[in-house]
PDB file of C-alpha atoms and ligand atoms in Angstrom:
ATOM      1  CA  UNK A 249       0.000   0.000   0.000  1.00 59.00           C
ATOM      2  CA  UNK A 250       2.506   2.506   1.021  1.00 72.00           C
ATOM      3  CA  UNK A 251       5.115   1.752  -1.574  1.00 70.00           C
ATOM      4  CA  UNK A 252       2.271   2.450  -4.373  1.00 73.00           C
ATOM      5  CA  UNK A 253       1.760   6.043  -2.958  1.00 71.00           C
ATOM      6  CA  UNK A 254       5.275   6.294  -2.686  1.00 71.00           C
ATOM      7  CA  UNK A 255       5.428   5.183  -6.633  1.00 76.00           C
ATOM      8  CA  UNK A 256       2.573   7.592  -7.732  1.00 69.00           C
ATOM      9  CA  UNK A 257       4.266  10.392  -5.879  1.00 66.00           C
ATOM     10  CA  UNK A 258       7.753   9.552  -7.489  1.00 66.00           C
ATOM     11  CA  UNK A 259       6.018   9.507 -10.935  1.00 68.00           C
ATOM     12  CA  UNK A 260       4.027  13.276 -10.387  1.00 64.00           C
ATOM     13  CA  UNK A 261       7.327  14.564  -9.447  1.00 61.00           C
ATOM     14  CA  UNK A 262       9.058  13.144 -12.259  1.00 62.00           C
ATOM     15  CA  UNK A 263       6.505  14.623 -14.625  1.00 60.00           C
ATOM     16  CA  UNK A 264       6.640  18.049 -13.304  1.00 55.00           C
ATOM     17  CA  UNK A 265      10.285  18.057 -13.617  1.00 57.00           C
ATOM     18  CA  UNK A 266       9.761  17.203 -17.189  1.00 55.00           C
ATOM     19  CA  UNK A 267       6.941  19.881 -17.698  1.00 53.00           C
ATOM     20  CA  UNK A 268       8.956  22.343 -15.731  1.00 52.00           C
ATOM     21  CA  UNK A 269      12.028  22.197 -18.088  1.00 55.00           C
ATOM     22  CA  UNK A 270       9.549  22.388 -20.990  1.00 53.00           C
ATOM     23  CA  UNK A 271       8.820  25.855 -18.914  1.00 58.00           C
ATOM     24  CA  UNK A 272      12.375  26.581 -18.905  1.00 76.00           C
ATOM     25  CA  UNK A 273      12.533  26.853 -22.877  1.00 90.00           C
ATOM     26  CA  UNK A 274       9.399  29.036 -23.227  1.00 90.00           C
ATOM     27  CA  UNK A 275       5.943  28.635 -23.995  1.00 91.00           C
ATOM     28  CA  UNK A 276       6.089  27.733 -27.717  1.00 93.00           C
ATOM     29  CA  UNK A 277       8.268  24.436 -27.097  1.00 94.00           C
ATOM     30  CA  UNK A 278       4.968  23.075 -24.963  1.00 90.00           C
ATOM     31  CA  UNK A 279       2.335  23.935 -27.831  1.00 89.00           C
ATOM     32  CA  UNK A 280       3.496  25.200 -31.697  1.00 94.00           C
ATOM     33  CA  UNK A 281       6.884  24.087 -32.055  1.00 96.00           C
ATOM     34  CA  UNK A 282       9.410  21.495 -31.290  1.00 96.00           C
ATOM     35  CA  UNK A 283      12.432  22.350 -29.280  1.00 96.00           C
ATOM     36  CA  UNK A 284      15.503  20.269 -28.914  1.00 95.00           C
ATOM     37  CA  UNK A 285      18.464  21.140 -27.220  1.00 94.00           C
ATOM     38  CA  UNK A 286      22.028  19.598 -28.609  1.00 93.00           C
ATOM     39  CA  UNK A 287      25.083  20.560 -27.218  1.00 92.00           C
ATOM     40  CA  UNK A 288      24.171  23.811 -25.855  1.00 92.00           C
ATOM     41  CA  UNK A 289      22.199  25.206 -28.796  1.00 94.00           C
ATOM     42  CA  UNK A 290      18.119  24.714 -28.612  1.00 96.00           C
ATOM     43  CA  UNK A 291      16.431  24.298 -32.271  1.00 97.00           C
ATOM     44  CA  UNK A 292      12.953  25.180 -31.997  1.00 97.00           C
ATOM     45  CA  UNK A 293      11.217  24.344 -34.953  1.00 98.00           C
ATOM     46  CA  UNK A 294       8.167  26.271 -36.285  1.00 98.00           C
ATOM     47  CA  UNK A 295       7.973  25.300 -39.602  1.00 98.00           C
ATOM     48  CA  UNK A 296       4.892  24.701 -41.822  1.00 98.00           C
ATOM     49  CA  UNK A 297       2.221  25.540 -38.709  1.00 97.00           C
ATOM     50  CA  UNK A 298       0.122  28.142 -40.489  1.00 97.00           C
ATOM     51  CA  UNK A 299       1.726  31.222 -38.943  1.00 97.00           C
ATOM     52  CA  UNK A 300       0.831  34.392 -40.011  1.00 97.00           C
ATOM     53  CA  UNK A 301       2.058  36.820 -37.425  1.00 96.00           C
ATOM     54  CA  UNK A 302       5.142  36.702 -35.525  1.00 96.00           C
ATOM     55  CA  UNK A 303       3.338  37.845 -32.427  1.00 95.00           C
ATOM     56  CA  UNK A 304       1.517  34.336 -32.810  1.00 96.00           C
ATOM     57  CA  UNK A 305       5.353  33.050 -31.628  1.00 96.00           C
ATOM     58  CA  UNK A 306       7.572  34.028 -28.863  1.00 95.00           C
ATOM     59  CA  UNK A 307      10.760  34.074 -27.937  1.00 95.00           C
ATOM     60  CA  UNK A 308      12.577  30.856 -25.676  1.00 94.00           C
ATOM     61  CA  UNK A 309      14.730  31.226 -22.734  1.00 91.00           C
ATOM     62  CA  UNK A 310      18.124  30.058 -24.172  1.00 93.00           C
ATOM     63  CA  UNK A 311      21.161  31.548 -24.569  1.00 93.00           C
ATOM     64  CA  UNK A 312      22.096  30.259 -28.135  1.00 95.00           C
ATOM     65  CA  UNK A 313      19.246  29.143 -30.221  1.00 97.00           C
ATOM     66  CA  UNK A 314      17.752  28.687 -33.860  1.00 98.00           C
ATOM     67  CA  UNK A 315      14.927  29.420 -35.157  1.00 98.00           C
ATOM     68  CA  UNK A 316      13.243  27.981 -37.905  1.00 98.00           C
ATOM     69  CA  UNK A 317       9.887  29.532 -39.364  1.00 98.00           C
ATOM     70  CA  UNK A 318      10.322  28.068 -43.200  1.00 98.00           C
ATOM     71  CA  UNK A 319       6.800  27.641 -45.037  1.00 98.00           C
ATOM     72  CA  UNK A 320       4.666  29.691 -42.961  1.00 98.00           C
ATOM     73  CA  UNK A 321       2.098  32.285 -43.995  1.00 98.00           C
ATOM     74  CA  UNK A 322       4.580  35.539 -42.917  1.00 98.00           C
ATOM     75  CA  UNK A 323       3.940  38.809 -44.892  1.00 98.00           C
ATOM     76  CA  UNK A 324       4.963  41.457 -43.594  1.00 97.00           C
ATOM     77  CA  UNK A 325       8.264  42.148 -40.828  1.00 97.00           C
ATOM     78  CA  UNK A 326       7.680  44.512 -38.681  1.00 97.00           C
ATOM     79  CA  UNK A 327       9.940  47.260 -36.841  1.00 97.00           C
ATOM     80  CA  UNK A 328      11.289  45.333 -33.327  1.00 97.00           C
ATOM     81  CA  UNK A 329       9.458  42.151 -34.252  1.00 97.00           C
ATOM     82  CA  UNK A 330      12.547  40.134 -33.085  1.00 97.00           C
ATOM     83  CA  UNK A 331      13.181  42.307 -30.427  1.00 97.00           C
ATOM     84  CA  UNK A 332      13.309  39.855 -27.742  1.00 97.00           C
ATOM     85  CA  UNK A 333      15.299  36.878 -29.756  1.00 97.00           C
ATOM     86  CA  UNK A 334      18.613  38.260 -28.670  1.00 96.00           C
ATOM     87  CA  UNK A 335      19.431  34.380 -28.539  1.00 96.00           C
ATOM     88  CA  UNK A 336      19.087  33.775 -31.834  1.00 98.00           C
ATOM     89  CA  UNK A 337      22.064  32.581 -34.106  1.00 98.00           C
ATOM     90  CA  UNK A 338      20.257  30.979 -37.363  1.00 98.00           C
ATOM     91  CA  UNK A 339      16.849  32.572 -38.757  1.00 98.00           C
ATOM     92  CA  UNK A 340      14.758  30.624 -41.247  1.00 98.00           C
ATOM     93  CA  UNK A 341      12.181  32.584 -43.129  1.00 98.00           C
ATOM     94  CA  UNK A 342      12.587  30.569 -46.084  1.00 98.00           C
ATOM     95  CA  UNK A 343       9.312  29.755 -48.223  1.00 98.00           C
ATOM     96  CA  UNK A 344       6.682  32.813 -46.572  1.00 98.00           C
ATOM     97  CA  UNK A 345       4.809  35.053 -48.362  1.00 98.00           C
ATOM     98  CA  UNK A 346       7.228  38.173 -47.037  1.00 98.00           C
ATOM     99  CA  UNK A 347       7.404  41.461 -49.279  1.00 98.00           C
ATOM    100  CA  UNK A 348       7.559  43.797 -46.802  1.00 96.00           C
ATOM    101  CA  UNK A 349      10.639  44.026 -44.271  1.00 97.00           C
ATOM    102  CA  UNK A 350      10.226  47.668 -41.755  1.00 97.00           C
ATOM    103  CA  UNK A 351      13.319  49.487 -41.090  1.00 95.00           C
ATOM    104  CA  UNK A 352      14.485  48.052 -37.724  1.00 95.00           C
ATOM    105  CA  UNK A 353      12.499  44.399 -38.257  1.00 97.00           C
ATOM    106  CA  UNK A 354      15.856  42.603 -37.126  1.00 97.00           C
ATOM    107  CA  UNK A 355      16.274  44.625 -34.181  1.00 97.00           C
ATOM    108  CA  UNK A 356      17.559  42.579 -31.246  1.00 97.00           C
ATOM    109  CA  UNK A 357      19.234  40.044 -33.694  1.00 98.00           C
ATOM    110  CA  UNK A 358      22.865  41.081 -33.034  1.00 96.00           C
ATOM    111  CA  UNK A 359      23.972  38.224 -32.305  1.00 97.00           C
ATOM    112  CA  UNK A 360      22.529  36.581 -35.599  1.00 98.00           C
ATOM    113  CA  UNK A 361      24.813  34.554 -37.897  1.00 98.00           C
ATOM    114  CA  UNK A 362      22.530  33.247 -40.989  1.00 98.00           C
ATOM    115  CA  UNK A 363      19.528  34.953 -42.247  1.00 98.00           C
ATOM    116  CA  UNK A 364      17.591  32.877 -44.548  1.00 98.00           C
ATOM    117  CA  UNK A 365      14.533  34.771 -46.637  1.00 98.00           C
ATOM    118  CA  UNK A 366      14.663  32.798 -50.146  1.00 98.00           C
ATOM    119  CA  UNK A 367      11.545  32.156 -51.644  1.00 98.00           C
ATOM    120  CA  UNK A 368       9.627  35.080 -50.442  1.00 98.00           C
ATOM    121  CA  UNK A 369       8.710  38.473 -52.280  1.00 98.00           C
ATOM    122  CA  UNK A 370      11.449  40.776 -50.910  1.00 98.00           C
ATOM    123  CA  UNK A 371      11.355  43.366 -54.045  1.00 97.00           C
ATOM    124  CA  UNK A 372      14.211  46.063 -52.366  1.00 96.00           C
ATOM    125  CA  UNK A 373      17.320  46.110 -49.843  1.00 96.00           C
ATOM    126  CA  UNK A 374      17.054  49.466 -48.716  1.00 96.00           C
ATOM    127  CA  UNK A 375      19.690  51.159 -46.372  1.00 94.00           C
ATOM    128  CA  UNK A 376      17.807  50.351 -43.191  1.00 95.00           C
ATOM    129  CA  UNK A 377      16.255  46.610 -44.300  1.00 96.00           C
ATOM    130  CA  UNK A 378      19.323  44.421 -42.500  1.00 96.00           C
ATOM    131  CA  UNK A 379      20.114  47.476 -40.036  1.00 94.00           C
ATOM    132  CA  UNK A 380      21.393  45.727 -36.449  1.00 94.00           C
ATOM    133  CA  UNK A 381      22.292  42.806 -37.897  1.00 97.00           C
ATOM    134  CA  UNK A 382      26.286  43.416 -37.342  1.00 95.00           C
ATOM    135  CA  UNK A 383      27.265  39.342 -36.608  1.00 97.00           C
ATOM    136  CA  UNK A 384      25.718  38.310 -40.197  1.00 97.00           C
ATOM    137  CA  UNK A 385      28.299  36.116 -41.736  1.00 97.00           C
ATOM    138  CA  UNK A 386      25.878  34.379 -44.019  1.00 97.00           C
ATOM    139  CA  UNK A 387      22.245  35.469 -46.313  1.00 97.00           C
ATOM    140  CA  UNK A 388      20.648  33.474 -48.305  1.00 97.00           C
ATOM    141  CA  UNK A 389      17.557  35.648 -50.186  1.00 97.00           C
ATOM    142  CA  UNK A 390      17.560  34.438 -53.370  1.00 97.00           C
ATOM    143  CA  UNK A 391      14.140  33.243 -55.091  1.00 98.00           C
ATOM    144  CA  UNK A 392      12.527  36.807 -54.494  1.00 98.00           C
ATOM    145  CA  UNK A 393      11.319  39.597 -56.768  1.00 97.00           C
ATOM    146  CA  UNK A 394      14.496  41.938 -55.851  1.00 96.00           C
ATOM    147  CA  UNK A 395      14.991  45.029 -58.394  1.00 95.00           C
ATOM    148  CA  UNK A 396      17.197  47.237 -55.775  1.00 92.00           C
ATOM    149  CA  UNK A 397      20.167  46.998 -53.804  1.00 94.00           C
ATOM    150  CA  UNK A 398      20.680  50.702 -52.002  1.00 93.00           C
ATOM    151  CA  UNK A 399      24.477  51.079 -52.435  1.00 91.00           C
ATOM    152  CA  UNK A 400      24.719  51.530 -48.309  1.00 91.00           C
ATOM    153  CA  UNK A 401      22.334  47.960 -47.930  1.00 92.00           C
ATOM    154  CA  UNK A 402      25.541  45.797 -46.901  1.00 92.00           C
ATOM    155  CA  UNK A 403      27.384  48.715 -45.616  1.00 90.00           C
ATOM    156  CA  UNK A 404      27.246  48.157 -41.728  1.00 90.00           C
ATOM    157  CA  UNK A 405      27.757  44.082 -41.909  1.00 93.00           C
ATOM    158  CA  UNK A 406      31.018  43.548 -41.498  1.00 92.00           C
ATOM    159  CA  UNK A 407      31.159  39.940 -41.154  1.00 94.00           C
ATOM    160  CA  UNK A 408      29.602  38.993 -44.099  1.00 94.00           C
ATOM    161  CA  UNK A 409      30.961  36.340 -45.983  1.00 94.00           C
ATOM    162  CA  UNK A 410      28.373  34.590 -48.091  1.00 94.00           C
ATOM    163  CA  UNK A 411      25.639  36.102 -50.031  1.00 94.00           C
ATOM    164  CA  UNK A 412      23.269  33.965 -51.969  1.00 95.00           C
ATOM    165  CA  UNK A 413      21.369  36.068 -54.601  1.00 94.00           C
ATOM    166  CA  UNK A 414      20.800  34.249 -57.587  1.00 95.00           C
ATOM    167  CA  UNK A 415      16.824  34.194 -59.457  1.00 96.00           C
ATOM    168  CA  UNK A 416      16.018  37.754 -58.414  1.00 95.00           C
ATOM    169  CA  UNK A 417      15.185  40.606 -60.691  1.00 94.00           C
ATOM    170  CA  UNK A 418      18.465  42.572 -60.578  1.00 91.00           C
ATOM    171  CA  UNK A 419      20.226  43.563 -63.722  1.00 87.00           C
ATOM    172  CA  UNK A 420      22.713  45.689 -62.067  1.00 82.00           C
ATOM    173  CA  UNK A 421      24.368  45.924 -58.530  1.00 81.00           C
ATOM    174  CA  UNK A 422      25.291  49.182 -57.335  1.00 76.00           C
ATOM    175  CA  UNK A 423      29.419  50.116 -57.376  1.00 78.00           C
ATOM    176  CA  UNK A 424      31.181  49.223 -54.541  1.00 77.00           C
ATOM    177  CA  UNK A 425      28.388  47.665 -52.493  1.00 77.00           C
ATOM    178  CA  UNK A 426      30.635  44.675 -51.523  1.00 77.00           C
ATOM    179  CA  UNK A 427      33.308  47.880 -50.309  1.00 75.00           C
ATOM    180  CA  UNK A 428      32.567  47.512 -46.778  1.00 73.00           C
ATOM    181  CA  UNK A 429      32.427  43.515 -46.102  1.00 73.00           C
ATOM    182  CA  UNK A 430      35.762  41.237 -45.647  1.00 72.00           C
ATOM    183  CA  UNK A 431      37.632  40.268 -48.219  1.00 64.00           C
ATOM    184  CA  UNK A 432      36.551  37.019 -50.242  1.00 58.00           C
ATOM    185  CA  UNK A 433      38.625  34.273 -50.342  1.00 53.00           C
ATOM    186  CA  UNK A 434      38.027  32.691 -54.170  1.00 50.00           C
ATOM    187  CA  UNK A 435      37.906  29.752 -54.617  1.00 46.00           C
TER     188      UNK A 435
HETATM  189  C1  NAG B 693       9.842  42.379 -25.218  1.00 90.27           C
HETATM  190  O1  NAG B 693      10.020  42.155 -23.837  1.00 90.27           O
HETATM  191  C2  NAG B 693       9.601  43.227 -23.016  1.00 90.27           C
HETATM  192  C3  NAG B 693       9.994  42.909 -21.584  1.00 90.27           C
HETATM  193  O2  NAG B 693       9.593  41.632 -21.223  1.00 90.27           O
HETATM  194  C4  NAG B 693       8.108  43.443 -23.198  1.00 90.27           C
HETATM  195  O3  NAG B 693       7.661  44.510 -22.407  1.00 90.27           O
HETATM  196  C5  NAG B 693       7.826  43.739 -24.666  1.00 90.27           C
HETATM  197  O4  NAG B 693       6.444  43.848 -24.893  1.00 90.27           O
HETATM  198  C6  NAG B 693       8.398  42.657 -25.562  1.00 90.27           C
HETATM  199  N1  NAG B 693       8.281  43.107 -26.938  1.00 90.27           N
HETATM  200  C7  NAG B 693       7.744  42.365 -27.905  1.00 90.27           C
HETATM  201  C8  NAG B 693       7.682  42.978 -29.238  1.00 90.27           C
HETATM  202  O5  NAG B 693       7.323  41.239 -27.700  1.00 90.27           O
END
């Protein structure tokens, strides 16, 4: 008799330890998305669940994480939108419906490495589109309707290295927009 209660008592404690660190990540890893955490970096992935607005999603308590949103239903980034994803090192936005991206819509995303947008409807990189994002080392936004590069778009990433471009609607790049990022090793 006792040892049962003593059994059913271990078992609610072991499965509030298990919902608790499911706290510990953030809300989204208990209901939308699937979070996994591999030698200290959490992947939480969001993709294909019908998300429209980013405010549907919020951000996970984890020091280094990625985030993947590919195929969802996002339009529109708005100004401080990632405000609170300081954690984030790898953004998917691959395969949305995105044309519009506010000055100051990857605010809080210093830390950010790779920026994924292909396959959306980005049509310009204005001066202020990638603003804050000063750790980029790697953007992929090809597949999109781009006609403009502003000559200053690139200007503030210094740690770009790769730059995937390719099926957009550019017939010219402006002069010396590559002026400001390191160096390219050819290969
Ligand atoms: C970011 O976090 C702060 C502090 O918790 C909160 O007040 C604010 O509403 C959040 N901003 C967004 C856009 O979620």
């Amino acid at each position: 008799m006792h040892i049962w209660i003593l059994k059913i008592i271990l078992l609610i404690a072991s499965s509030l330890r298990l919902i608790e660190m499911y706290d510990n990540y953030g809300e989204i890893c208990r209901n939308l998305c699937t979070c996994e955490e591999k030698e200290a970096i959490l992947t939480v992935s969001c993709e294909n669940r019908g998300i429209v607005r980013l405010t549907e999603i919020s951000p996970v308590q984890f020091s280094m994480y990625h985030l993947l949103l590919t195929g969802n239903l996002l339009k529109k980034l708005s100004l401080n939108d990632f405000i609170n994803y300081t954690g984030v090192t790898i953004l998917h936005l691959g395969n949305n419906d995105i044309s519009e991206v506010e000055a100051g819509a990857f605010n809080g995303l210093q830390g950010l490495k790779r920026l994924h947008l292909n396959n959306n409807k980005i049509e310009s990189l204005r001066e202020d589109t990638l603003a804050g994002l000063e750790s980029l080392e790697y953007l992929q936004i090809d597949y999109n309707y781009i006609t403009n590069i502003d000559t200053h778009a690139l200007s503030k990433l210094h740690q770009l290295t790769v730059m995937i471009l390719n099926d957009n609607m550019l017939s010219t790049l402006p002069a010396n927009i590559f002026r400001n990022v390191p160096s390219p090793t050819w290969i």
